[in-house]
Coordinates of C-alpha atoms and ligand atoms in Angstrom, one line a residue:
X714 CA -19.1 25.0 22.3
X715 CA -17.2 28.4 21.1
X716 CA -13.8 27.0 22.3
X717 CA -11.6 25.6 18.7
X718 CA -9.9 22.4 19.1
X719 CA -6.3 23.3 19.0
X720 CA -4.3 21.2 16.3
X721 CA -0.5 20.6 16.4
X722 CA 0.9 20.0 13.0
X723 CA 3.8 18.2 12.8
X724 CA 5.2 18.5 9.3
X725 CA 4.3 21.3 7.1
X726 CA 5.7 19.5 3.5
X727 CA 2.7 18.3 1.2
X728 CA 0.8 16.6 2.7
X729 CA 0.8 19.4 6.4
X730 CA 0.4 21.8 3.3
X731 CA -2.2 20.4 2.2
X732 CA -4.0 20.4 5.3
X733 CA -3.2 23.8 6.7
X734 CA -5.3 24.6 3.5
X735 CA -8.3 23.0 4.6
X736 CA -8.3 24.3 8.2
X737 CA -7.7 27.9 7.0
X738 CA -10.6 28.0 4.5
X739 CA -13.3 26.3 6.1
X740 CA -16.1 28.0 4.2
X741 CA -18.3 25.4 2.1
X742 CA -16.8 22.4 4.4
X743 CA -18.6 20.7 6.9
X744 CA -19.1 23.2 10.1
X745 CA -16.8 21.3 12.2
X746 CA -13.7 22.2 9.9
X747 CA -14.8 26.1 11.4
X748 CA -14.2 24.3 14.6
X749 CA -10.5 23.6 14.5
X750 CA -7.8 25.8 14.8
X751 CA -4.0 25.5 13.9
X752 CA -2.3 25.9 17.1
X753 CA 1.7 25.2 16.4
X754 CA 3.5 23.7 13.5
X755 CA 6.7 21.8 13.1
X756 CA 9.0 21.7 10.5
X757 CA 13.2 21.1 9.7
X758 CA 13.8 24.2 7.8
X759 CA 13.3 27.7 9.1
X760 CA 14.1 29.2 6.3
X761 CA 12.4 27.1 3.7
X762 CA 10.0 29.2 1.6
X763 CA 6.2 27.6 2.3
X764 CA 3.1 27.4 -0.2
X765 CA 0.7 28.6 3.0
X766 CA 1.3 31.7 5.3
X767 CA 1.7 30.4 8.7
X768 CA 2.1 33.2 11.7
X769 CA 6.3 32.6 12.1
X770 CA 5.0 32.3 16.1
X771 CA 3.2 29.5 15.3
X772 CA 6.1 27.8 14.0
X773 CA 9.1 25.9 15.6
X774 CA 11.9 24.0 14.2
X775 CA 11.4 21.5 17.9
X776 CA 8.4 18.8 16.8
X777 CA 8.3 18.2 20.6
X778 CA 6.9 22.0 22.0
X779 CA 3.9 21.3 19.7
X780 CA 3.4 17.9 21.2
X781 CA 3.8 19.1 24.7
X782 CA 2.2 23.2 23.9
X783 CA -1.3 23.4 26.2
X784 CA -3.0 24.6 23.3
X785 CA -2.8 21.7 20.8
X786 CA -5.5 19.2 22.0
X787 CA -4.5 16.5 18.9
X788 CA -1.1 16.2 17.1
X789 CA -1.0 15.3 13.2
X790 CA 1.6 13.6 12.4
X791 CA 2.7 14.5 8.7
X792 CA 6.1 14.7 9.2
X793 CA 7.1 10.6 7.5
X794 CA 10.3 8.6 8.8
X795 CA 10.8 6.0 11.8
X796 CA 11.9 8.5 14.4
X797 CA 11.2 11.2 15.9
X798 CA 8.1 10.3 14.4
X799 CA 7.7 7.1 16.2
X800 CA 8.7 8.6 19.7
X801 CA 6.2 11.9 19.2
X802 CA 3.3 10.0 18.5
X803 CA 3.8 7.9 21.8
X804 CA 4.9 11.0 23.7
X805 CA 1.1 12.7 22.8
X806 CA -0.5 9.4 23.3
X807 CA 0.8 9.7 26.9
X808 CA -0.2 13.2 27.7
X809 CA -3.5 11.9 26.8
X810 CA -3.7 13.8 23.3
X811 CA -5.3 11.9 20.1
X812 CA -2.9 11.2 17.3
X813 CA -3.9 11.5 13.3
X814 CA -1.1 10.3 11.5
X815 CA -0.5 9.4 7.7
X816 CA 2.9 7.9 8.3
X817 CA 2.4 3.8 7.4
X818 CA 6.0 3.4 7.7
X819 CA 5.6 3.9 11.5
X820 CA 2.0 1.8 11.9
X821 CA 3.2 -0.8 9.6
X822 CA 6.2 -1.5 12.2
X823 CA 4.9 -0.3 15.5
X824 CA 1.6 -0.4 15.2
X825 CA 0.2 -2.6 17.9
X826 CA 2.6 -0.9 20.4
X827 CA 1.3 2.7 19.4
X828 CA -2.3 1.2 19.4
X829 CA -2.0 -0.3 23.2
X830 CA -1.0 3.1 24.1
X831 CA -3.7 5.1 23.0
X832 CA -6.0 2.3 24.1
X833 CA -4.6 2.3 27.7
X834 CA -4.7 6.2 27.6
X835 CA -8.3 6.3 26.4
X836 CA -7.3 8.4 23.3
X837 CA -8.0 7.5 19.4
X838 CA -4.4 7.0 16.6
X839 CA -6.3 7.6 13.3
X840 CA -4.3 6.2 9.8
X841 CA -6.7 7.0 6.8
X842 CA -4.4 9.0 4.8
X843 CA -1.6 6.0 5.4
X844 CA -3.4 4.1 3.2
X845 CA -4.9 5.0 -0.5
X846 CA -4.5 8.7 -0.3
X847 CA -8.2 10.3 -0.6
X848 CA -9.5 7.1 -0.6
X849 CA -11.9 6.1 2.4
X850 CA -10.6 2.5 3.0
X851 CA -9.4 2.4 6.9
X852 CA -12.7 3.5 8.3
X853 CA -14.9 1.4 6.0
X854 CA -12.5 -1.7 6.6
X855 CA -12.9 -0.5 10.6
X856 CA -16.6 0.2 10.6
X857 CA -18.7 -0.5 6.9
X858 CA -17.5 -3.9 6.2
X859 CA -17.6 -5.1 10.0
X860 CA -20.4 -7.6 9.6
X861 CA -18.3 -9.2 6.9
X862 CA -15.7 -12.5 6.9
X863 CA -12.8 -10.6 4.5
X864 CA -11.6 -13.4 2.7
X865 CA -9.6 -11.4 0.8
X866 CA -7.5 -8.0 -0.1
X867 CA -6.3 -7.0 -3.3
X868 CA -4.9 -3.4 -4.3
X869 CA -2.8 -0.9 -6.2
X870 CA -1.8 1.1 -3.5
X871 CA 1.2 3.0 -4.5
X872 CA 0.5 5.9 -6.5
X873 CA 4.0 6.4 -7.9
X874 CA 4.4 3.2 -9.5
X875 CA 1.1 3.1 -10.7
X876 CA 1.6 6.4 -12.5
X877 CA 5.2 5.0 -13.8
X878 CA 3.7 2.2 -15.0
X879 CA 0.9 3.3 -16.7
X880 CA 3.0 6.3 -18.4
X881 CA 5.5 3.8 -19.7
X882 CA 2.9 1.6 -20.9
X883 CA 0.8 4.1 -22.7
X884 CA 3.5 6.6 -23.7
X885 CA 6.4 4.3 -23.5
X886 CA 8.0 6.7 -21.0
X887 CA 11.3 6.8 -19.6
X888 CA 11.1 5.2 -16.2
X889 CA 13.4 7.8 -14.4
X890 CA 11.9 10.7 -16.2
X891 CA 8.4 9.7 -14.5
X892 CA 9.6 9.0 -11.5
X893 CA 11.2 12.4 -11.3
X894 CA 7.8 13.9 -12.3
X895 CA 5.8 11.6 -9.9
X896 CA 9.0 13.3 -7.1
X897 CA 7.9 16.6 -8.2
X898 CA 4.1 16.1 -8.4
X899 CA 4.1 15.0 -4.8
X900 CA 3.6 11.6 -4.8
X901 CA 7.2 9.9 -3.6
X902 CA 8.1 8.9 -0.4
X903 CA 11.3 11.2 0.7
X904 CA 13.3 7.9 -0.3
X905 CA 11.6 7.0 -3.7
X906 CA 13.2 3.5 -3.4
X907 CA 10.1 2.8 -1.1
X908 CA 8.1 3.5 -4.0
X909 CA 9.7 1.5 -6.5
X910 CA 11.1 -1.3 -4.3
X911 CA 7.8 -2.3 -3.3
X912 CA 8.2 -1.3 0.6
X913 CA 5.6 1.7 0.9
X914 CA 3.0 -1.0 -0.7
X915 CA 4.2 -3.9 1.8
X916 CA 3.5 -1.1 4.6
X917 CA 0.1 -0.7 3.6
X918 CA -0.9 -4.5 2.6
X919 CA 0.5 -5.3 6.1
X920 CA -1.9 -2.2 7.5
X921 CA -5.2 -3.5 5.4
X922 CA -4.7 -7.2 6.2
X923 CA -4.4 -6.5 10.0
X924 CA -7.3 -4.4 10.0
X925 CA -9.4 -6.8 7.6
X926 CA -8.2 -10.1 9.2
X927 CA -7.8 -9.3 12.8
X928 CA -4.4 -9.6 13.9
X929 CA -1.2 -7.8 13.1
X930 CA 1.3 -9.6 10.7
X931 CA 5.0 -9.3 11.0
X932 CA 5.5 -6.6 8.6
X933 CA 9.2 -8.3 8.1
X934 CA 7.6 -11.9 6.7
X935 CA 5.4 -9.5 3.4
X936 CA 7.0 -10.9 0.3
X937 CA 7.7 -7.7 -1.7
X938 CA 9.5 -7.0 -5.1
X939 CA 8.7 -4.3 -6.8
X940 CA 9.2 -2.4 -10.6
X941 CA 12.9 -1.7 -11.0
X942 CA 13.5 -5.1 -12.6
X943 CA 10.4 -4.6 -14.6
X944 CA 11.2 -5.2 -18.6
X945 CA 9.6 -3.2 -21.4
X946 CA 9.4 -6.8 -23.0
X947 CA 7.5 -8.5 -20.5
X948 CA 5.2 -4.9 -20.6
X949 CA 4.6 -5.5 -24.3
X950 CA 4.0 -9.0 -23.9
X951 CA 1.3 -9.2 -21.6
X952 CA -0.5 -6.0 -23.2
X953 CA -0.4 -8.7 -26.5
X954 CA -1.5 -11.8 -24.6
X955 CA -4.4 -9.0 -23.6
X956 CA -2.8 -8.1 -19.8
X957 CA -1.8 -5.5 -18.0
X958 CA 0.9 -5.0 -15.5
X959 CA 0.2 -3.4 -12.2
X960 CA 2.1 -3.3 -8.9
X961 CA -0.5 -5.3 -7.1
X962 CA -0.8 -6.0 -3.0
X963 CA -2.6 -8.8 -1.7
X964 CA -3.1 -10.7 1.3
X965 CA -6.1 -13.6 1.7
X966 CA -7.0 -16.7 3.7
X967 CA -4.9 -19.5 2.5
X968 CA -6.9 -22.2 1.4
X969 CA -6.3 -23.9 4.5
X970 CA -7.0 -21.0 7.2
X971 CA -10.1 -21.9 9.3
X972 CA -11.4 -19.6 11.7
X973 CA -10.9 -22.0 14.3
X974 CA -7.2 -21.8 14.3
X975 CA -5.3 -19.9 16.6
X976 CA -3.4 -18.2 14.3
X977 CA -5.5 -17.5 10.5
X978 CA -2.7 -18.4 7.8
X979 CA -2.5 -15.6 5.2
X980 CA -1.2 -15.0 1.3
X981 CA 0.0 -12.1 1.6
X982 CA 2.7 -10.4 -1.5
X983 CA 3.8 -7.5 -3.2
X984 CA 4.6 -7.9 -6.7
X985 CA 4.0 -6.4 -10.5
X986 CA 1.4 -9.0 -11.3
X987 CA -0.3 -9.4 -15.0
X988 CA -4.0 -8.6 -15.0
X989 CA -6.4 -9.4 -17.4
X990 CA -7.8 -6.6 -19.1
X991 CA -11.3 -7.6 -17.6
X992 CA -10.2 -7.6 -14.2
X993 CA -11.4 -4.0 -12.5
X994 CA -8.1 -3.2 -11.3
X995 CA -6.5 -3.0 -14.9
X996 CA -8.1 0.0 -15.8
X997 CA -6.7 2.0 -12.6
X998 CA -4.3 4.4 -14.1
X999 CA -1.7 7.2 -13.1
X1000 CA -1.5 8.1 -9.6
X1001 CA -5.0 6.3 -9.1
X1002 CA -5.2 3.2 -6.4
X1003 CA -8.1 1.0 -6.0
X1004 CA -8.9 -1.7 -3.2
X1005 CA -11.2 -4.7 -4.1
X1006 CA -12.7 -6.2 -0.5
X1007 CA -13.7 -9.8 -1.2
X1008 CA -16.2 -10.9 2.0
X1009 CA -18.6 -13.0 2.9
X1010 CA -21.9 -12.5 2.5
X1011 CA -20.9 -8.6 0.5
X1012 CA -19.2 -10.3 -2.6
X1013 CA -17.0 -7.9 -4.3
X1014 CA -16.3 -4.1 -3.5
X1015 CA -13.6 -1.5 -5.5
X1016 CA -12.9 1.5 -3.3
X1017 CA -11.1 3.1 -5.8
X1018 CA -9.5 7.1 -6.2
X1019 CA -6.2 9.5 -6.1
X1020 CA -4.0 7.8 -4.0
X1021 CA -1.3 10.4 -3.1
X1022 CA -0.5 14.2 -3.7
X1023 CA -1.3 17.1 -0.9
X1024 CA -5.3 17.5 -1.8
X1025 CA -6.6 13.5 -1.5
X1026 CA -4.2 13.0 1.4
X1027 CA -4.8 16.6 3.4
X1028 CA -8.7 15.1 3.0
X1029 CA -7.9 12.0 4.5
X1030 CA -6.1 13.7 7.3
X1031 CA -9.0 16.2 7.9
X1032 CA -11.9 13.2 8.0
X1033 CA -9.6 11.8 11.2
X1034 CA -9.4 15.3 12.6
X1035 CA -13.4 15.9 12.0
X1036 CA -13.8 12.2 13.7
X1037 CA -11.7 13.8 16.7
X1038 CA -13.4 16.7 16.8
X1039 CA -16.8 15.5 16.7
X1040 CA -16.2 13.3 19.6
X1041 CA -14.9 16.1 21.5
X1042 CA -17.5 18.3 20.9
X1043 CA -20.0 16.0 21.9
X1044 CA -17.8 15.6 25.1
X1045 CA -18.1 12.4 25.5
X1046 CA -15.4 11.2 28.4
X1047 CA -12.1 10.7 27.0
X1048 CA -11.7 7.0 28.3
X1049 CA -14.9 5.7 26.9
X1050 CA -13.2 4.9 23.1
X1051 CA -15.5 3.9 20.4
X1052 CA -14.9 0.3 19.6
X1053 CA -15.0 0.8 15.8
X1054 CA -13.2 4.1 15.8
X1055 CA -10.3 2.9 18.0
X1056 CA -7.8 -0.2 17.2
X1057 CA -7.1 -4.0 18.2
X1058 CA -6.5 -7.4 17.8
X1059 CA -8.8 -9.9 17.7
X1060 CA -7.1 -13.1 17.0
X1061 CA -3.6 -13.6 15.9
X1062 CA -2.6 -13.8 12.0
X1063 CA 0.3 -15.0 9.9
X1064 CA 2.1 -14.6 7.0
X1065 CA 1.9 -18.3 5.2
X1066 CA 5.5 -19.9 4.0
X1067 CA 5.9 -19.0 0.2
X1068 CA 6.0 -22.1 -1.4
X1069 CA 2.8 -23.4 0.0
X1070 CA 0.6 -20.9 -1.3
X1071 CA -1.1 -20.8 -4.8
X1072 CA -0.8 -18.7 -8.0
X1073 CA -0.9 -18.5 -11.5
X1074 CA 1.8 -17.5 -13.6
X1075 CA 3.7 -15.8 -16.5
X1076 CA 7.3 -17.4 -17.3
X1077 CA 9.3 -16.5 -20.3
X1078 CA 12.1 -18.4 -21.8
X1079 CA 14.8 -17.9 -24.7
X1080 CA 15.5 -21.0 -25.6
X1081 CA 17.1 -22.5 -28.9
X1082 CA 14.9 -22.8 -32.3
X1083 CA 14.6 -26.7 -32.1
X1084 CA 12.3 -28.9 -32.3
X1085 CA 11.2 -30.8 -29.3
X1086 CA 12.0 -28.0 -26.9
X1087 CA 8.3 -26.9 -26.4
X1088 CA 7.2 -30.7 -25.7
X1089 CA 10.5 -31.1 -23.2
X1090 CA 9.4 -27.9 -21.1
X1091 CA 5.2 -29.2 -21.1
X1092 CA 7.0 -32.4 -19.5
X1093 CA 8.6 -30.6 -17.3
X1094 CA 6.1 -28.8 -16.0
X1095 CA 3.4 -31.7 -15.7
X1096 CA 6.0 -34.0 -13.9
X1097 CA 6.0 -30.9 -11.3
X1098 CA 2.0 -30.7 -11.4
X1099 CA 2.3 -27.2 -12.9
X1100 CA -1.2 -27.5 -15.7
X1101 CA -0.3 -24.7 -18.5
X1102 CA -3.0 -22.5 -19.1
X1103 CA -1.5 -20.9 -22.5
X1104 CA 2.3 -21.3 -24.6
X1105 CA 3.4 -19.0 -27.1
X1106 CA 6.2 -18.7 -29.2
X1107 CA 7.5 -15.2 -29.7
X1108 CA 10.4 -13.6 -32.3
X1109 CA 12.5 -16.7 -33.1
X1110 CA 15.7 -16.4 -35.0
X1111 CA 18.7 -18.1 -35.4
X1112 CA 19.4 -16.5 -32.1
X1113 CA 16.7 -18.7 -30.3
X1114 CA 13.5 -18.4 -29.5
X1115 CA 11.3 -16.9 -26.8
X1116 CA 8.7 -18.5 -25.2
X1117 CA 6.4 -17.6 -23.0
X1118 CA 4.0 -19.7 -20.5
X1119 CA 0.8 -18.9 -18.9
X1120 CA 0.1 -21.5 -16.4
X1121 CA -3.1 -22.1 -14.1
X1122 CA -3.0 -21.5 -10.5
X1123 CA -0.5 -23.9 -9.0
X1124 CA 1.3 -24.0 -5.5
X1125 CA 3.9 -21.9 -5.6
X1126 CA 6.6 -24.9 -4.8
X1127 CA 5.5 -27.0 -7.6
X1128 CA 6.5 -24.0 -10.2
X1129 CA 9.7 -23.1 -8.2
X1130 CA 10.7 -26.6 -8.9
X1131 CA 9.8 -27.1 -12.5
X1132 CA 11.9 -23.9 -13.1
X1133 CA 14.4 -25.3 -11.5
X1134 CA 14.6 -28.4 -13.8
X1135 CA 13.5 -26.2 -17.2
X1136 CA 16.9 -23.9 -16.4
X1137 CA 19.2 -26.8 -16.8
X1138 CA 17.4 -27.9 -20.2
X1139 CA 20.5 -28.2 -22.8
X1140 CA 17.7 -26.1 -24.6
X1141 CA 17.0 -23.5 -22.1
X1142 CA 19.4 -20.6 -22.6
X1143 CA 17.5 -18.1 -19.7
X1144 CA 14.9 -17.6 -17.8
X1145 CA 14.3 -14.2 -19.0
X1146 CA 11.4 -13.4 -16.3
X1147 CA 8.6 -14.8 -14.1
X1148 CA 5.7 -12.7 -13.2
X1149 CA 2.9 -13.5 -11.1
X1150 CA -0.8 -13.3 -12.7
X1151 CA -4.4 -13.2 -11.4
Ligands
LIG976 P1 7.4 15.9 3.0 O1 6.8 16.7 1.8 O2 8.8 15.5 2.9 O3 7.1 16.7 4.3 C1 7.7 16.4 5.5 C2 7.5 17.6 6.5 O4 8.0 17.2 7.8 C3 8.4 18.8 6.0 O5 7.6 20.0 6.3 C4 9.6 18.7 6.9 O6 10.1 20.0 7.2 C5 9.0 18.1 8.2 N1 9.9 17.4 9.0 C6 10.6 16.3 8.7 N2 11.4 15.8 9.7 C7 11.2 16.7 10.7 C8 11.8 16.9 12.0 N3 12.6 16.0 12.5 N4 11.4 17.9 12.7 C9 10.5 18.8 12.3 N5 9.9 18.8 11.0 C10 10.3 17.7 10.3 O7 6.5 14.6 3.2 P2 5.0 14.3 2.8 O8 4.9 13.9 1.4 O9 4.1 15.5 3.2 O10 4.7 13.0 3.6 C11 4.5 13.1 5.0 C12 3.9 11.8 5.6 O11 2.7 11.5 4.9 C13 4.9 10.6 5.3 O12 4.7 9.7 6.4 C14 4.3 10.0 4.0 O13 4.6 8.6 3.9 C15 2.8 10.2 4.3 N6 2.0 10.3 3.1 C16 2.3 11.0 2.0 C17 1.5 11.1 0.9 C18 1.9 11.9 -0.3 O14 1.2 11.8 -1.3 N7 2.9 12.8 -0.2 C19 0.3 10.3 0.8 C20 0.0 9.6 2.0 C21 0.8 9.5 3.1 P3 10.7 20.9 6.1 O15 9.5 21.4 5.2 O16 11.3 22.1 6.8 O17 11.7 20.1 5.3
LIG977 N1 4.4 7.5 -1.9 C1 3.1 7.1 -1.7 C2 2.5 6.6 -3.0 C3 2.3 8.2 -1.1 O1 3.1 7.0 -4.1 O2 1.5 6.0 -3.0 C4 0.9 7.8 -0.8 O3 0.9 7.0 0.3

């Protein structure tokens, strides 16, 4: 075949960089990079000065004539936001055009509805940049792992917090100085609030659990805080009771999901969560994110690598577009899809009411310097079922006292409840924080 497959690029900010880069200097790649050709390119500003030289006739300021152009056989979308991005993807899905896209806002929310489409028009939506960056997770989640049971998901999928976080615990950083670094470095969302709040992590966990469970979950029902409450304090604390502090994602069978149900109950939250410093995931740093798989019979496996900025993402784009290509190439007919390629739902999943799931915990009180008060809160907490795993007493003065709980894995109810009583102790000044652990 000595025709290229035309690419429409919509988006031409770091991550379209990024990829324009690969296309136009295939040497050293794989051959089918040589393959594909840039075709048009769509982008808000005209007059923006760009990192790539693009042929200005290539380029239009109307997303839609690359879409709808002859010559673009598959549109990347790598242009972020809800709409138009939502509306392009669906309008190339139904002239029959495959779709690579790194925007999980959009598959985290409309998903199933963009994956329909494509199935009814016989063409493939590939996400593996929307998740991890560089790191292969989608297609071995899809395709690798397929003869497993996933029992469960954990990760550190935002790169921006996870740089943040790791620069103010190792450097004691100023949060919005890193932040404004990890802004210019690439890695934020064009709202950064996505980033810190939690929500860009939430998008993925919700895109990872529907592909490792089998059913979509309602993107809505993801518990999700994320770092901007975060204290230095609680930061120093854990590292001294030998922890860590990562934004973790994580979504697993709830004890009581059988397969057998017709819709599997899931765990699923975003929050910073203490690790302990032998857990894998605590030695992820800066913009690094890591994935650990549990599944039956595999065990354990860490996919783990940069998980944002214009190089790891443009290579996640360009293993969708090579995926394309190849298929294209070998001409195979565009309505039989490859079943582990393509997406759907097997069985129907939910998102498990809070209070009955499990976890173990980090609580930290200031409470007065008097006796008795350690002994009133133990009380508490065994009247509520909640065993304590570890109680420390930390910097007391005649200002009080703070104290700080590790407890063992307990339902999530029990704890709320025991809280609830310790607040009202005569002794109990604050509830400084509560942090999930693992
Ligand atoms: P970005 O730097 O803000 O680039 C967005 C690009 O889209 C810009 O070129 C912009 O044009 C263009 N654009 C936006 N709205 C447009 C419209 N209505 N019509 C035409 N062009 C439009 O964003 P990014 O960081 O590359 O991210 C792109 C997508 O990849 C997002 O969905 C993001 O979540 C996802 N992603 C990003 C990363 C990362 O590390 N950055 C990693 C994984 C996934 P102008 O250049 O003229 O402004
Ligand atoms: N803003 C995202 C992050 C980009 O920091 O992880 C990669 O999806």
């Amino acid at each position: 075949m000595n025709e290229k497959i035309g690419i429409g690029l919509l988006g031409l900010g770091t991550v379209g960089t990024g990829v324009a880069q690969i296309i136009s200097s295939p040497e050293g790649r794989h051959p089918l990079v040589s393959k594909i050709q840039l075709k048009r390119v769509a982008v808000k500003d005209l007059s923006k000065a760009r990192a790539i030289s693009i042929p200005p006739q290539l380029i239009t300021q109307d997303p839609l004539e690359v879409v709808e152009d002859p010559s673009v056989e598959l549109v990347v979308e790598v242009m972020g936001g809800i709409e138009p991005a939502k509306s392009l993807i669906l309008k190339a899905i139904k002239s029959g055009k495959s779709v690579v896209t790194a925007n999980k806002a959009v598959i985290a929310r409309h998903g199933e509805e963009i994956a329909s489409a494509a199935n009814e028009a016989g063409v493939y939506v590939l996400i593996e940049a929307a998740v991890g960056g560089g790191i292969p997770i989608i297609e071995p989640l899809k395709q690798s792992l397929g003869g497993n049971k996933i029992k469960k998901v954990t990760g550190i999928i935002n790169g921006t917090t996870n740089y943040i976080l790791t620069r103010m615990s190792k450097e004691n950083a100023d949060y919005s100085v890193v932040l404004k670094e990890a802004q210019e470095l690439g890695y934020a969302e064009a709202d950064p609030m996505a980033d810190v709040e939690g929500l860009d992590a939430a998008d993925k966990i919700s895109i990872l659990s529907g592909l490792a469970f089998g059913g979509t979950i309602n993107r809505s029902s993801v518990p999700t805080k994320g770092i901007s409450t975060l204290q230095n304090r609680d930061v120093e604390y854990a590292n001294k009771l030998g922890y860590e502090v990562k934004l973790l994602a994580i979504a697993e069978r709830t004890e009581k999901a059988k397969d057998s149900d017709p819709s599997l109950s899931l765990a699923v939250r975003v929050e910073p969560t203490l690790l302990p410093r032998e857990h894998p995931l605590s030695g992820v740093n800066g913009v690094n994110n890591a994935i650990v798989i549990e599944g039956d019979p595999i065990g354990e496996v860490m996919f783990y690598g940069p998980g944002a900025g214009a190089g790891p993402t443009a290579s996640a784009v360009v293993a969708d577009i090579l995926n394309i290509a190849g298929i294209k190439i070998m001409g195979t007919s565009d309505t039989d899809l490859d079943p582990l390629l393509s997406a759907f739902s097997w069985r129907k999943c939910h998102v498990a009411e809070t209070r009955e799931t499990l976890q173990k915990n980090y609580i930290r009180l200031i409470a007065k310097d008097s006796p008795g008060v350690i002994g009133q809160i133990g009380k508490i907490f065994g009247k509520n079922t909640v065993s304590i795993e570890s109680i420390v007493q930390f910097d007391a003065s005649d200002s009080g006292a703070e104290i700080v709980v590790i407890t063992h894995e307990v339902n999530k109810g029990c704890i709320s409840d025991a809280l609830s009583e310790i607040k009202n102790l005569n002794e109990v000044k604050k509830l400084a924080s509560h942090i999930s652990c693992l």
